[in-house]
PDB file of C-alpha atoms in Angstrom:
ATOM      1  CA  MET B  13     -85.606  26.903  77.957  1.00  0.00           C
ATOM      2  CA  SER B  14     -85.553  30.389  76.424  1.00  0.00           C
ATOM      3  CA  ARG B  15     -87.487  33.275  77.859  1.00  0.00           C
ATOM      4  CA  HIS B  16     -89.742  33.246  74.783  1.00  0.00           C
ATOM      5  CA  ASP B  17     -90.979  29.691  75.399  1.00  0.00           C
ATOM      6  CA  SER B  18     -93.546  30.923  77.893  1.00  0.00           C
ATOM      7  CA  TYR B  19     -95.216  33.248  75.363  1.00  0.00           C
ATOM      8  CA  PRO B  20     -97.710  31.477  73.067  1.00  0.00           C
ATOM      9  CA  LEU B  21     -97.205  34.161  70.425  1.00  0.00           C
ATOM     10  CA  PHE B  22     -93.675  32.879  69.781  1.00  0.00           C
ATOM     11  CA  ASP B  23     -94.824  29.292  69.356  1.00  0.00           C
ATOM     12  CA  MET B  24     -96.393  29.402  65.894  1.00  0.00           C
ATOM     13  CA  LYS B  25     -98.275  26.117  66.297  1.00  0.00           C
ATOM     14  CA  GLN B  26     -99.705  27.105  69.675  1.00  0.00           C
ATOM     15  CA  ALA B  27    -100.655  30.542  68.322  1.00  0.00           C
ATOM     16  CA  ASN B  28    -102.494  28.856  65.402  1.00  0.00           C
ATOM     17  CA  VAL B  29    -100.481  30.713  62.750  1.00  0.00           C
ATOM     18  CA  PRO B  30    -100.712  28.994  59.344  1.00  0.00           C
ATOM     19  CA  ASP B  31     -97.364  27.721  58.082  1.00  0.00           C
ATOM     20  CA  ASP B  32     -98.076  28.742  54.482  1.00  0.00           C
ATOM     21  CA  LEU B  33     -98.120  32.504  55.003  1.00  0.00           C
ATOM     22  CA  CYS B  34     -96.051  34.552  52.579  1.00  0.00           C
ATOM     23  CA  PRO B  35     -93.498  36.796  54.311  1.00  0.00           C
ATOM     24  CA  VAL B  36     -94.030  40.490  53.670  1.00  0.00           C
ATOM     25  CA  ALA B  37     -91.381  42.596  51.891  1.00  0.00           C
ATOM     26  CA  THR B  38     -88.924  39.819  51.196  1.00  0.00           C
ATOM     27  CA  GLU B  39     -87.538  41.456  48.043  1.00  0.00           C
ATOM     28  CA  VAL B  40     -85.558  44.656  48.372  1.00  0.00           C
ATOM     29  CA  SER B  41     -86.624  47.313  45.896  1.00  0.00           C
ATOM     30  CA  PRO B  42     -83.798  48.526  43.647  1.00  0.00           C
ATOM     31  CA  MET B  43     -85.377  52.000  43.579  1.00  0.00           C
ATOM     32  CA  LEU B  44     -83.406  54.746  45.332  1.00  0.00           C
ATOM     33  CA  PRO B  45     -84.771  58.098  46.534  1.00  0.00           C
ATOM     34  CA  GLY B  46     -82.937  59.821  43.678  1.00  0.00           C
ATOM     35  CA  ASP B  47     -85.095  57.881  41.225  1.00  0.00           C
ATOM     36  CA  TRP B  48     -88.283  59.718  42.241  1.00  0.00           C
ATOM     37  CA  ARG B  49     -86.914  63.083  43.421  1.00  0.00           C
ATOM     38  CA  SER B  50     -88.493  66.190  41.807  1.00  0.00           C
ATOM     39  CA  MET B  51     -86.066  68.811  43.189  1.00  0.00           C
ATOM     40  CA  ARG B  52     -82.314  68.544  43.768  1.00  0.00           C
ATOM     41  CA  PRO B  53     -79.849  70.655  45.782  1.00  0.00           C
ATOM     42  CA  VAL B  54     -77.080  72.643  44.127  1.00  0.00           C
ATOM     43  CA  VAL B  55     -74.268  74.215  46.155  1.00  0.00           C
ATOM     44  CA  ASN B  56     -72.950  77.697  45.374  1.00  0.00           C
ATOM     45  CA  ARG B  57     -69.275  77.013  46.073  1.00  0.00           C
ATOM     46  CA  ASP B  58     -68.492  80.711  46.531  1.00  0.00           C
ATOM     47  CA  LYS B  59     -71.005  81.005  49.385  1.00  0.00           C
ATOM     48  CA  CYS B  60     -70.332  77.684  51.151  1.00  0.00           C
ATOM     49  CA  VAL B  61     -68.239  78.186  54.304  1.00  0.00           C
ATOM     50  CA  LYS B  62     -68.296  74.465  55.170  1.00  0.00           C
ATOM     51  CA  CYS B  63     -70.229  74.961  58.392  1.00  0.00           C
ATOM     52  CA  ALA B  64     -71.763  71.440  58.122  1.00  0.00           C
ATOM     53  CA  VAL B  65     -75.298  72.542  59.010  1.00  0.00           C
ATOM     54  CA  CYS B  66     -76.587  70.801  55.864  1.00  0.00           C
ATOM     55  CA  TRP B  67     -74.774  67.637  56.923  1.00  0.00           C
ATOM     56  CA  LEU B  68     -76.317  67.784  60.411  1.00  0.00           C
ATOM     57  CA  TYR B  69     -79.889  68.273  59.219  1.00  0.00           C
ATOM     58  CA  CYS B  70     -79.951  65.892  56.233  1.00  0.00           C
ATOM     59  CA  PRO B  71     -82.408  63.080  57.101  1.00  0.00           C
ATOM     60  CA  VAL B  72     -80.773  60.570  54.728  1.00  0.00           C
ATOM     61  CA  GLN B  73     -77.136  61.632  55.214  1.00  0.00           C
ATOM     62  CA  CYS B  74     -76.488  62.222  51.510  1.00  0.00           C
ATOM     63  CA  VAL B  75     -74.201  65.220  52.183  1.00  0.00           C
ATOM     64  CA  GLU B  76     -70.590  64.487  51.264  1.00  0.00           C
ATOM     65  CA  GLU B  77     -67.577  66.500  52.365  1.00  0.00           C
ATOM     66  CA  LYS B  78     -65.310  67.872  49.626  1.00  0.00           C
ATOM     67  CA  ALA B  79     -62.057  69.805  50.063  1.00  0.00           C
ATOM     68  CA  ALA B  80     -63.619  73.282  50.291  1.00  0.00           C
ATOM     69  CA  TRP B  81     -67.405  72.690  50.371  1.00  0.00           C
ATOM     70  CA  PHE B  82     -70.093  70.093  50.903  1.00  0.00           C
ATOM     71  CA  ASP B  83     -71.831  68.341  48.026  1.00  0.00           C
ATOM     72  CA  PHE B  84     -74.653  65.800  47.703  1.00  0.00           C
ATOM     73  CA  ASN B  85     -74.886  62.156  46.721  1.00  0.00           C
ATOM     74  CA  LEU B  86     -77.804  62.438  44.316  1.00  0.00           C
ATOM     75  CA  LYS B  87     -78.414  58.678  44.349  1.00  0.00           C
ATOM     76  CA  THR B  88     -79.694  58.868  47.913  1.00  0.00           C
ATOM     77  CA  CYS B  89     -80.907  62.499  48.100  1.00  0.00           C
ATOM     78  CA  LYS B  90     -84.697  62.600  48.187  1.00  0.00           C
ATOM     79  CA  GLY B  91     -84.944  66.316  47.429  1.00  0.00           C
ATOM     80  CA  CYS B  92     -86.664  67.351  50.649  1.00  0.00           C
ATOM     81  CA  GLY B  93     -84.939  70.767  50.733  1.00  0.00           C
ATOM     82  CA  ILE B  94     -84.109  70.709  54.440  1.00  0.00           C
ATOM     83  CA  CYS B  95     -80.456  71.430  53.634  1.00  0.00           C
ATOM     84  CA  ALA B  96     -81.357  74.537  51.618  1.00  0.00           C
ATOM     85  CA  ASN B  97     -83.764  75.725  54.291  1.00  0.00           C
ATOM     86  CA  GLU B  98     -81.236  75.311  57.123  1.00  0.00           C
ATOM     87  CA  CYS B  99     -78.125  76.651  55.346  1.00  0.00           C
ATOM     88  CA  PRO B 100     -77.190  79.893  57.175  1.00  0.00           C
ATOM     89  CA  GLN B 101     -75.199  81.161  54.160  1.00  0.00           C
ATOM     90  CA  ARG B 102     -78.003  80.386  51.663  1.00  0.00           C
ATOM     91  CA  ALA B 103     -75.410  78.512  49.627  1.00  0.00           C
ATOM     92  CA  ILE B 104     -77.812  75.706  48.675  1.00  0.00           C
ATOM     93  CA  THR B 105     -80.552  76.152  46.096  1.00  0.00           C
ATOM     94  CA  MET B 106     -83.191  73.602  45.183  1.00  0.00           C
ATOM     95  CA  ILE B 107     -83.688  73.311  41.428  1.00  0.00           C
ATOM     96  CA  PRO B 108     -86.173  71.204  39.454  1.00  0.00           C
ATOM     97  CA  GLU B 109     -84.881  67.787  38.517  1.00  0.00           C
ATOM     98  CA  ALA B 110     -84.277  67.361  34.786  1.00  0.00           C
ATOM     99  CA  THR B 111     -86.830  65.076  33.174  1.00  0.00           C
TER     100      THR B 111
END
């Protein structure tokens, strides 16, 4: 007997849950954040000192390490601008996304 047997919520028949309900969000959307972004980050390679502050603050972890600077994976970047705001060297600029 599992620990969930004592809870009626886990027994669908006892909880009176219909068995013909459609599961929610069963199909994964192919859309990536880069598909709807309006601004994108651009790194000034002369200013970047590779401090990794942009990498630390990025909420989607789209910052990629290169040999002498950091760059962005634009497929997953949602254009929030946190990296540009937090960069102590002001090496990141947000520019409008090309339409």
